[in-house]
Amino acid sequence: MKQLVHKLYARGELSKVELVDLLEHMDVETRKELFRLARLRREQAYGNKVYLRGLIEFSSYCRRNCLYCGLRAGNREAERYRLSPEEILECCREGYELGFRTFVLQSGEDPWYTADLLASLIRDIKGGFPDAAITLSIGEREAGTYRLLYEAGADRFLMRHETASRRLYQELHPLMSFDHRRQCLETLQSIGYQVGAGFMVGLPGQTAEDLAEDLIYLRTLNPDMIGIGPFIPHDKTPLAQAKAGSLEDTLVMVALARLFLPEALIPATTALGTLHPQGRELALKAGANVVMPNLSPVAVRKKYALYNNKICTGDESAQCRHCLELRIEAAGFSVDMGRGDSLKALASRHHA
């Protein structure tokens, strides 16, 4: 199988048949070589820098009913909260003083935050911190809303495609459309956002073919960012009894994504840190290069429960940043607190 990994490193792609073969016959030696080459490819693109983003989870209300998510509308036991625009600005202020130059505003799909309210908030953040990038992760909205928020100053948009399998997507997302999800990502790109897509590993019913399709879809979409995390069940969802995705399988997909899209920004996700105490460091060693410490007020962090046993729900933002920085440096990387734009975005800005 190692020869397939070397072929991917040399060419930047494999056929679906080759990918499935690699995923189904991944042994320890092949995995080691895959991680080595993914880390090498990441170093060629970004050096040993790890970009820190300040994550602000500003609402746990969601109108959707995705089967795997603890914030799903059907979870009547979820503790809901919304941060006011003033509270969100305060999180940004604290984050800015700590050195953060990217703020990731994430929520469930909560229509309480209208397009105008969000646009006003974005203008306020940009007015206060003009050198900071704003990333939105707020789900599916109208194209007009996406345009308004971009014009207000939002720079990036994260929206995982979740799975490239139509069958799996429709099973997991009642009343949502597989095609519309993809259309939203294309709309965001056409408006000018730096766009992040991504998927979960270890979903019930997911096959090697499905995971191969995820990589092939990403290569076609060519996003700036790729979020890949393990499926972790939440006990108040229909998938409460399902088996979680594994650390190893998720790291393999992170490494393959790095070789498929060398210029992408790939986070070492909190979910990986939840699965394993060294999960995020292992992801960095397998090709990831972004970490997102939580800047949300400590009082609400436990309420933003997408899955069980989520980490970093107690640390103060400043402690969290300091502790993460030490861990990242101990793993052999250097922290970069700048905006950390993707190479693709920097290249297109240079050509413009």
PDB file of C-alpha atoms in Angstrom, residues 73-323:
ATOM      1  CA  ALA A  73     -34.156  21.179  17.475  1.00  0.00           C
ATOM      2  CA  GLY A  74     -35.605  17.869  18.683  1.00  0.00           C
ATOM      3  CA  ASN A  75     -33.353  17.758  21.763  1.00  0.00           C
ATOM      4  CA  ARG A  76     -35.740  19.246  24.303  1.00  0.00           C
ATOM      5  CA  GLU A  77     -33.188  18.830  27.114  1.00  0.00           C
ATOM      6  CA  ALA A  78     -30.518  21.023  25.533  1.00  0.00           C
ATOM      7  CA  GLU A  79     -29.729  24.178  27.506  1.00  0.00           C
ATOM      8  CA  ARG A  80     -30.140  26.993  24.998  1.00  0.00           C
ATOM      9  CA  TYR A  81     -28.479  30.387  25.036  1.00  0.00           C
ATOM     10  CA  ARG A  82     -27.837  33.357  22.779  1.00  0.00           C
ATOM     11  CA  LEU A  83     -25.071  35.916  23.201  1.00  0.00           C
ATOM     12  CA  SER A  84     -26.096  39.501  22.516  1.00  0.00           C
ATOM     13  CA  PRO A  85     -24.108  41.498  19.930  1.00  0.00           C
ATOM     14  CA  GLU A  86     -22.495  43.353  22.878  1.00  0.00           C
ATOM     15  CA  GLU A  87     -21.400  40.064  24.476  1.00  0.00           C
ATOM     16  CA  ILE A  88     -19.969  38.842  21.154  1.00  0.00           C
ATOM     17  CA  LEU A  89     -18.051  42.118  20.779  1.00  0.00           C
ATOM     18  CA  GLU A  90     -16.720  41.697  24.312  1.00  0.00           C
ATOM     19  CA  CYS A  91     -15.418  38.207  23.389  1.00  0.00           C
ATOM     20  CA  CYS A  92     -13.667  39.760  20.370  1.00  0.00           C
ATOM     21  CA  ARG A  93     -12.190  42.499  22.548  1.00  0.00           C
ATOM     22  CA  GLU A  94     -10.812  39.954  24.997  1.00  0.00           C
ATOM     23  CA  GLY A  95      -9.534  37.798  22.144  1.00  0.00           C
ATOM     24  CA  TYR A  96      -7.886  40.746  20.423  1.00  0.00           C
ATOM     25  CA  GLU A  97      -6.034  41.645  23.624  1.00  0.00           C
ATOM     26  CA  LEU A  98      -4.815  38.036  23.813  1.00  0.00           C
ATOM     27  CA  GLY A  99      -3.393  38.404  20.303  1.00  0.00           C
ATOM     28  CA  PHE A 100      -6.047  36.704  18.166  1.00  0.00           C
ATOM     29  CA  ARG A 101      -6.460  38.133  14.657  1.00  0.00           C
ATOM     30  CA  THR A 102      -9.156  35.745  13.438  1.00  0.00           C
ATOM     31  CA  PHE A 103     -12.538  35.386  15.117  1.00  0.00           C
ATOM     32  CA  VAL A 104     -14.743  32.419  14.210  1.00  0.00           C
ATOM     33  CA  LEU A 105     -18.416  33.192  14.913  1.00  0.00           C
ATOM     34  CA  GLN A 106     -20.232  29.877  15.136  1.00  0.00           C
ATOM     35  CA  SER A 107     -23.824  28.981  15.982  1.00  0.00           C
ATOM     36  CA  GLY A 108     -26.647  26.604  15.259  1.00  0.00           C
ATOM     37  CA  GLU A 109     -28.954  27.712  12.437  1.00  0.00           C
ATOM     38  CA  ASP A 110     -30.667  30.379  14.516  1.00  0.00           C
ATOM     39  CA  PRO A 111     -32.976  32.754  12.583  1.00  0.00           C
ATOM     40  CA  TRP A 112     -33.153  35.072  15.627  1.00  0.00           C
ATOM     41  CA  TYR A 113     -29.923  36.587  14.283  1.00  0.00           C
ATOM     42  CA  THR A 114     -31.311  38.268  11.185  1.00  0.00           C
ATOM     43  CA  ALA A 115     -29.164  39.215   8.205  1.00  0.00           C
ATOM     44  CA  ASP A 116     -29.283  42.882   9.264  1.00  0.00           C
ATOM     45  CA  LEU A 117     -28.358  42.124  12.878  1.00  0.00           C
ATOM     46  CA  LEU A 118     -25.379  40.006  11.773  1.00  0.00           C
ATOM     47  CA  ALA A 119     -24.266  42.609   9.207  1.00  0.00           C
ATOM     48  CA  SER A 120     -24.348  45.321  11.888  1.00  0.00           C
ATOM     49  CA  LEU A 121     -22.347  43.104  14.279  1.00  0.00           C
ATOM     50  CA  ILE A 122     -19.737  42.364  11.593  1.00  0.00           C
ATOM     51  CA  ARG A 123     -19.360  46.080  10.831  1.00  0.00           C
ATOM     52  CA  ASP A 124     -18.860  46.755  14.558  1.00  0.00           C
ATOM     53  CA  ILE A 125     -16.197  44.034  14.858  1.00  0.00           C
ATOM     54  CA  LYS A 126     -14.385  45.302  11.759  1.00  0.00           C
ATOM     55  CA  GLY A 127     -14.656  48.885  13.035  1.00  0.00           C
ATOM     56  CA  GLY A 128     -13.028  47.925  16.336  1.00  0.00           C
ATOM     57  CA  PHE A 129     -10.487  45.467  14.964  1.00  0.00           C
ATOM     58  CA  PRO A 130      -9.825  46.317  11.309  1.00  0.00           C
ATOM     59  CA  ASP A 131      -6.799  44.001  11.025  1.00  0.00           C
ATOM     60  CA  ALA A 132      -8.737  40.924  12.214  1.00  0.00           C
ATOM     61  CA  ALA A 133     -10.411  38.385   9.924  1.00  0.00           C
ATOM     62  CA  ILE A 134     -14.011  37.317  10.579  1.00  0.00           C
ATOM     63  CA  THR A 135     -15.049  33.751   9.856  1.00  0.00           C
ATOM     64  CA  LEU A 136     -18.745  32.805   9.961  1.00  0.00           C
ATOM     65  CA  SER A 137     -20.106  29.338  10.648  1.00  0.00           C
ATOM     66  CA  ILE A 138     -23.871  29.828  10.740  1.00  0.00           C
ATOM     67  CA  GLY A 139     -25.222  27.267   8.282  1.00  0.00           C
ATOM     68  CA  GLU A 140     -27.517  27.636   5.311  1.00  0.00           C
ATOM     69  CA  ARG A 141     -28.848  31.104   4.527  1.00  0.00           C
ATOM     70  CA  GLU A 142     -30.166  32.917   1.459  1.00  0.00           C
ATOM     71  CA  ALA A 143     -27.610  33.952  -1.174  1.00  0.00           C
ATOM     72  CA  GLY A 144     -28.611  37.597  -0.517  1.00  0.00           C
ATOM     73  CA  THR A 145     -27.725  37.189   3.167  1.00  0.00           C
ATOM     74  CA  TYR A 146     -24.327  35.704   2.332  1.00  0.00           C
ATOM     75  CA  ARG A 147     -23.677  38.670   0.024  1.00  0.00           C
ATOM     76  CA  LEU A 148     -24.789  41.232   2.632  1.00  0.00           C
ATOM     77  CA  LEU A 149     -22.518  39.707   5.301  1.00  0.00           C
ATOM     78  CA  TYR A 150     -19.565  39.608   2.911  1.00  0.00           C
ATOM     79  CA  GLU A 151     -20.105  43.268   2.033  1.00  0.00           C
ATOM     80  CA  ALA A 152     -20.296  44.072   5.769  1.00  0.00           C
ATOM     81  CA  GLY A 153     -16.776  42.670   6.157  1.00  0.00           C
ATOM     82  CA  ALA A 154     -16.962  38.899   6.754  1.00  0.00           C
ATOM     83  CA  ASP A 155     -13.898  37.232   5.208  1.00  0.00           C
ATOM     84  CA  ARG A 156     -14.473  33.503   5.512  1.00  0.00           C
ATOM     85  CA  PHE A 157     -17.280  31.009   5.834  1.00  0.00           C
ATOM     86  CA  LEU A 158     -17.115  27.489   7.253  1.00  0.00           C
ATOM     87  CA  MET A 159     -19.807  25.004   6.317  1.00  0.00           C
ATOM     88  CA  ARG A 160     -18.984  21.328   6.277  1.00  0.00           C
ATOM     89  CA  HIS A 161     -20.560  19.392   3.446  1.00  0.00           C
ATOM     90  CA  GLU A 162     -20.813  16.677   6.197  1.00  0.00           C
ATOM     91  CA  THR A 163     -20.647  13.751   3.743  1.00  0.00           C
ATOM     92  CA  ALA A 164     -20.284  13.430  -0.025  1.00  0.00           C
ATOM     93  CA  SER A 165     -22.650  10.446  -0.004  1.00  0.00           C
ATOM     94  CA  ARG A 166     -26.156  11.503  -1.044  1.00  0.00           C
ATOM     95  CA  ARG A 167     -27.604   8.390   0.652  1.00  0.00           C
ATOM     96  CA  LEU A 168     -25.872   9.099   3.961  1.00  0.00           C
ATOM     97  CA  TYR A 169     -26.578  12.834   3.837  1.00  0.00           C
ATOM     98  CA  GLN A 170     -30.296  12.265   3.379  1.00  0.00           C
ATOM     99  CA  GLU A 171     -30.450   9.674   6.167  1.00  0.00           C
ATOM    100  CA  LEU A 172     -28.756  12.035   8.637  1.00  0.00           C
ATOM    101  CA  HIS A 173     -30.361  15.369   7.689  1.00  0.00           C
ATOM    102  CA  PRO A 174     -34.173  15.248   7.734  1.00  0.00           C
ATOM    103  CA  LEU A 175     -35.808  17.857   5.465  1.00  0.00           C
ATOM    104  CA  MET A 176     -32.436  19.111   4.223  1.00  0.00           C
ATOM    105  CA  SER A 177     -31.171  18.914   0.661  1.00  0.00           C
ATOM    106  CA  PHE A 178     -27.834  17.384  -0.373  1.00  0.00           C
ATOM    107  CA  ASP A 179     -27.804  19.500  -3.551  1.00  0.00           C
ATOM    108  CA  HIS A 180     -28.705  22.713  -1.743  1.00  0.00           C
ATOM    109  CA  ARG A 181     -25.834  22.224   0.705  1.00  0.00           C
ATOM    110  CA  ARG A 182     -23.364  22.016  -2.174  1.00  0.00           C
ATOM    111  CA  GLN A 183     -25.024  24.950  -3.901  1.00  0.00           C
ATOM    112  CA  CYS A 184     -24.503  27.081  -0.760  1.00  0.00           C
ATOM    113  CA  LEU A 185     -20.772  26.289  -0.810  1.00  0.00           C
ATOM    114  CA  GLU A 186     -20.516  27.248  -4.481  1.00  0.00           C
ATOM    115  CA  THR A 187     -22.476  30.471  -3.853  1.00  0.00           C
ATOM    116  CA  LEU A 188     -20.144  31.412  -0.997  1.00  0.00           C
ATOM    117  CA  GLN A 189     -17.121  30.857  -3.241  1.00  0.00           C
ATOM    118  CA  SER A 190     -18.625  32.892  -6.074  1.00  0.00           C
ATOM    119  CA  ILE A 191     -19.288  35.835  -3.697  1.00  0.00           C
ATOM    120  CA  GLY A 192     -15.613  35.885  -2.716  1.00  0.00           C
ATOM    121  CA  TYR A 193     -15.465  34.248   0.712  1.00  0.00           C
ATOM    122  CA  GLN A 194     -12.562  32.040   1.711  1.00  0.00           C
ATOM    123  CA  VAL A 195     -14.615  28.878   2.125  1.00  0.00           C
ATOM    124  CA  GLY A 196     -14.235  25.889   4.415  1.00  0.00           C
ATOM    125  CA  ALA A 197     -15.937  22.534   3.816  1.00  0.00           C
ATOM    126  CA  GLY A 198     -15.371  19.189   5.536  1.00  0.00           C
ATOM    127  CA  PHE A 199     -16.853  15.974   6.821  1.00  0.00           C
ATOM    128  CA  MET A 200     -17.170  13.535   9.704  1.00  0.00           C
ATOM    129  CA  VAL A 201     -15.358  10.215   9.940  1.00  0.00           C
ATOM    130  CA  GLY A 202     -16.997   7.096  11.376  1.00  0.00           C
ATOM    131  CA  LEU A 203     -20.648   7.972  10.764  1.00  0.00           C
ATOM    132  CA  PRO A 204     -22.988   4.993  11.133  1.00  0.00           C
ATOM    133  CA  GLY A 205     -23.228   3.308   7.721  1.00  0.00           C
ATOM    134  CA  GLN A 206     -20.253   5.188   6.232  1.00  0.00           C
ATOM    135  CA  THR A 207     -18.075   3.150   3.848  1.00  0.00           C
ATOM    136  CA  ALA A 208     -14.554   3.502   2.411  1.00  0.00           C
ATOM    137  CA  GLU A 209     -16.259   4.500  -0.864  1.00  0.00           C
ATOM    138  CA  ASP A 210     -18.055   7.343   0.944  1.00  0.00           C
ATOM    139  CA  LEU A 211     -14.780   8.632   2.404  1.00  0.00           C
ATOM    140  CA  ALA A 212     -13.081   8.393  -0.993  1.00  0.00           C
ATOM    141  CA  GLU A 213     -15.947  10.473  -2.434  1.00  0.00           C
ATOM    142  CA  ASP A 214     -15.366  13.095   0.281  1.00  0.00           C
ATOM    143  CA  LEU A 215     -11.789  13.610  -0.885  1.00  0.00           C
ATOM    144  CA  ILE A 216     -12.740  13.637  -4.554  1.00  0.00           C
ATOM    145  CA  TYR A 217     -15.489  16.194  -3.897  1.00  0.00           C
ATOM    146  CA  LEU A 218     -13.081  18.396  -1.920  1.00  0.00           C
ATOM    147  CA  ARG A 219     -10.542  18.275  -4.706  1.00  0.00           C
ATOM    148  CA  THR A 220     -13.229  19.503  -7.120  1.00  0.00           C
ATOM    149  CA  LEU A 221     -14.488  22.213  -4.755  1.00  0.00           C
ATOM    150  CA  ASN A 222     -10.929  23.274  -3.828  1.00  0.00           C
ATOM    151  CA  PRO A 223     -11.880  25.039  -0.568  1.00  0.00           C
ATOM    152  CA  ASP A 224      -9.519  27.212   1.489  1.00  0.00           C
ATOM    153  CA  MET A 225     -10.200  25.201   4.639  1.00  0.00           C
ATOM    154  CA  ILE A 226     -11.103  21.600   5.422  1.00  0.00           C
ATOM    155  CA  GLY A 227     -12.620  20.569   8.768  1.00  0.00           C
ATOM    156  CA  ILE A 228     -12.429  16.841   9.484  1.00  0.00           C
ATOM    157  CA  GLY A 229     -13.533  15.375  12.787  1.00  0.00           C
ATOM    158  CA  PRO A 230     -14.613  12.033  14.183  1.00  0.00           C
ATOM    159  CA  PHE A 231     -18.302  11.296  14.699  1.00  0.00           C
ATOM    160  CA  ILE A 232     -18.888  11.317  18.471  1.00  0.00           C
ATOM    161  CA  PRO A 233     -22.381  10.340  19.644  1.00  0.00           C
ATOM    162  CA  HIS A 234     -24.470  12.615  21.867  1.00  0.00           C
ATOM    163  CA  ASP A 235     -26.726  10.819  24.364  1.00  0.00           C
ATOM    164  CA  LYS A 236     -29.802  12.936  23.537  1.00  0.00           C
ATOM    165  CA  THR A 237     -29.871  12.134  19.807  1.00  0.00           C
ATOM    166  CA  PRO A 238     -31.202   9.211  17.745  1.00  0.00           C
ATOM    167  CA  LEU A 239     -27.583   8.058  17.293  1.00  0.00           C
ATOM    168  CA  ALA A 240     -26.882   7.898  21.046  1.00  0.00           C
ATOM    169  CA  GLN A 241     -25.977   4.195  20.882  1.00  0.00           C
ATOM    170  CA  ALA A 242     -23.868   4.384  17.718  1.00  0.00           C
ATOM    171  CA  LYS A 243     -20.147   3.676  17.840  1.00  0.00           C
ATOM    172  CA  ALA A 244     -17.846   6.722  17.670  1.00  0.00           C
ATOM    173  CA  GLY A 245     -15.423   7.263  14.811  1.00  0.00           C
ATOM    174  CA  SER A 246     -11.829   6.337  15.631  1.00  0.00           C
ATOM    175  CA  LEU A 247      -8.818   8.567  16.170  1.00  0.00           C
ATOM    176  CA  GLU A 248      -6.736   6.591  13.650  1.00  0.00           C
ATOM    177  CA  ASP A 249      -9.328   6.735  10.873  1.00  0.00           C
ATOM    178  CA  THR A 250      -9.780  10.480  11.362  1.00  0.00           C
ATOM    179  CA  LEU A 251      -6.023  11.132  11.305  1.00  0.00           C
ATOM    180  CA  VAL A 252      -5.773   9.120   8.077  1.00  0.00           C
ATOM    181  CA  MET A 253      -8.395  11.353   6.454  1.00  0.00           C
ATOM    182  CA  VAL A 254      -6.630  14.513   7.693  1.00  0.00           C
ATOM    183  CA  ALA A 255      -3.375  13.280   6.150  1.00  0.00           C
ATOM    184  CA  LEU A 256      -5.037  12.288   2.863  1.00  0.00           C
ATOM    185  CA  ALA A 257      -6.775  15.684   2.684  1.00  0.00           C
ATOM    186  CA  ARG A 258      -3.388  17.384   3.115  1.00  0.00           C
ATOM    187  CA  LEU A 259      -1.938  15.400   0.194  1.00  0.00           C
ATOM    188  CA  PHE A 260      -5.023  16.029  -1.970  1.00  0.00           C
ATOM    189  CA  LEU A 261      -5.123  19.784  -1.184  1.00  0.00           C
ATOM    190  CA  PRO A 262      -1.643  20.879  -0.047  1.00  0.00           C
ATOM    191  CA  GLU A 263      -2.607  24.568   0.232  1.00  0.00           C
ATOM    192  CA  ALA A 264      -5.659  24.086   2.447  1.00  0.00           C
ATOM    193  CA  LEU A 265      -5.872  25.167   6.069  1.00  0.00           C
ATOM    194  CA  ILE A 266      -6.809  22.093   8.120  1.00  0.00           C
ATOM    195  CA  PRO A 267      -7.785  22.396  11.800  1.00  0.00           C
ATOM    196  CA  ALA A 268      -6.755  19.943  14.496  1.00  0.00           C
ATOM    197  CA  THR A 269     -10.317  19.745  15.814  1.00  0.00           C
ATOM    198  CA  THR A 270     -11.586  19.852  19.396  1.00  0.00           C
ATOM    199  CA  ALA A 271     -13.385  16.564  18.691  1.00  0.00           C
ATOM    200  CA  LEU A 272     -10.002  14.865  18.161  1.00  0.00           C
ATOM    201  CA  GLY A 273      -8.813  16.299  21.466  1.00  0.00           C
ATOM    202  CA  THR A 274     -11.974  14.873  23.024  1.00  0.00           C
ATOM    203  CA  LEU A 275     -11.215  11.369  21.694  1.00  0.00           C
ATOM    204  CA  HIS A 276      -7.595  11.364  22.861  1.00  0.00           C
ATOM    205  CA  PRO A 277      -5.588  13.619  25.232  1.00  0.00           C
ATOM    206  CA  GLN A 278      -3.011  14.161  22.464  1.00  0.00           C
ATOM    207  CA  GLY A 279      -5.565  14.152  19.636  1.00  0.00           C
ATOM    208  CA  ARG A 280      -4.864  17.664  18.414  1.00  0.00           C
ATOM    209  CA  GLU A 281      -1.088  17.250  18.526  1.00  0.00           C
ATOM    210  CA  LEU A 282      -1.390  13.992  16.573  1.00  0.00           C
ATOM    211  CA  ALA A 283      -3.488  15.786  13.944  1.00  0.00           C
ATOM    212  CA  LEU A 284      -0.806  18.500  13.616  1.00  0.00           C
ATOM    213  CA  LYS A 285       1.763  15.735  13.078  1.00  0.00           C
ATOM    214  CA  ALA A 286      -0.490  14.257  10.373  1.00  0.00           C
ATOM    215  CA  GLY A 287      -0.757  17.481   8.344  1.00  0.00           C
ATOM    216  CA  ALA A 288      -3.176  19.818  10.183  1.00  0.00           C
ATOM    217  CA  ASN A 289      -2.118  23.428  10.807  1.00  0.00           C
ATOM    218  CA  VAL A 290      -4.911  25.318  12.630  1.00  0.00           C
ATOM    219  CA  VAL A 291      -6.182  25.193  16.226  1.00  0.00           C
ATOM    220  CA  MET A 292      -9.272  27.039  17.483  1.00  0.00           C
ATOM    221  CA  PRO A 293      -9.263  27.855  21.202  1.00  0.00           C
ATOM    222  CA  ASN A 294     -12.612  28.832  22.679  1.00  0.00           C
ATOM    223  CA  LEU A 295     -13.246  32.524  23.430  1.00  0.00           C
ATOM    224  CA  SER A 296     -16.917  32.001  24.401  1.00  0.00           C
ATOM    225  CA  PRO A 297     -17.852  33.064  27.949  1.00  0.00           C
ATOM    226  CA  VAL A 298     -17.059  30.168  30.286  1.00  0.00           C
ATOM    227  CA  ALA A 299     -20.650  30.164  31.586  1.00  0.00           C
ATOM    228  CA  VAL A 300     -22.086  29.047  28.230  1.00  0.00           C
ATOM    229  CA  ARG A 301     -19.411  26.661  26.964  1.00  0.00           C
ATOM    230  CA  LYS A 302     -20.941  23.467  28.359  1.00  0.00           C
ATOM    231  CA  LYS A 303     -24.242  24.379  26.683  1.00  0.00           C
ATOM    232  CA  TYR A 304     -22.736  24.290  23.185  1.00  0.00           C
ATOM    233  CA  ALA A 305     -22.714  20.498  23.327  1.00  0.00           C
ATOM    234  CA  LEU A 306     -22.546  19.042  19.828  1.00  0.00           C
ATOM    235  CA  TYR A 307     -21.442  15.681  21.252  1.00  0.00           C
ATOM    236  CA  ASN A 308     -20.636  14.125  24.641  1.00  0.00           C
ATOM    237  CA  ASN A 309     -17.615  14.968  26.844  1.00  0.00           C
ATOM    238  CA  LYS A 310     -16.440  17.947  24.805  1.00  0.00           C
ATOM    239  CA  ILE A 311     -13.159  19.355  26.130  1.00  0.00           C
ATOM    240  CA  CYS A 312     -12.176  22.971  26.900  1.00  0.00           C
ATOM    241  CA  THR A 313     -15.515  23.853  28.453  1.00  0.00           C
ATOM    242  CA  GLY A 314     -13.925  25.212  31.642  1.00  0.00           C
ATOM    243  CA  ASP A 315     -10.640  26.983  30.926  1.00  0.00           C
ATOM    244  CA  GLU A 316     -10.526  30.761  30.772  1.00  0.00           C
ATOM    245  CA  SER A 317      -9.661  31.918  27.254  1.00  0.00           C
ATOM    246  CA  ALA A 318      -6.277  33.268  28.351  1.00  0.00           C
ATOM    247  CA  GLN A 319      -5.343  30.052  30.174  1.00  0.00           C
ATOM    248  CA  CYS A 320      -6.592  28.007  27.255  1.00  0.00           C
ATOM    249  CA  ARG A 321      -4.445  29.951  24.818  1.00  0.00           C
ATOM    250  CA  HIS A 322      -1.328  29.736  26.989  1.00  0.00           C
ATOM    251  CA  CYS A 323      -1.740  26.017  27.651  1.00  0.00           C
TER     252      CYS A 323
END
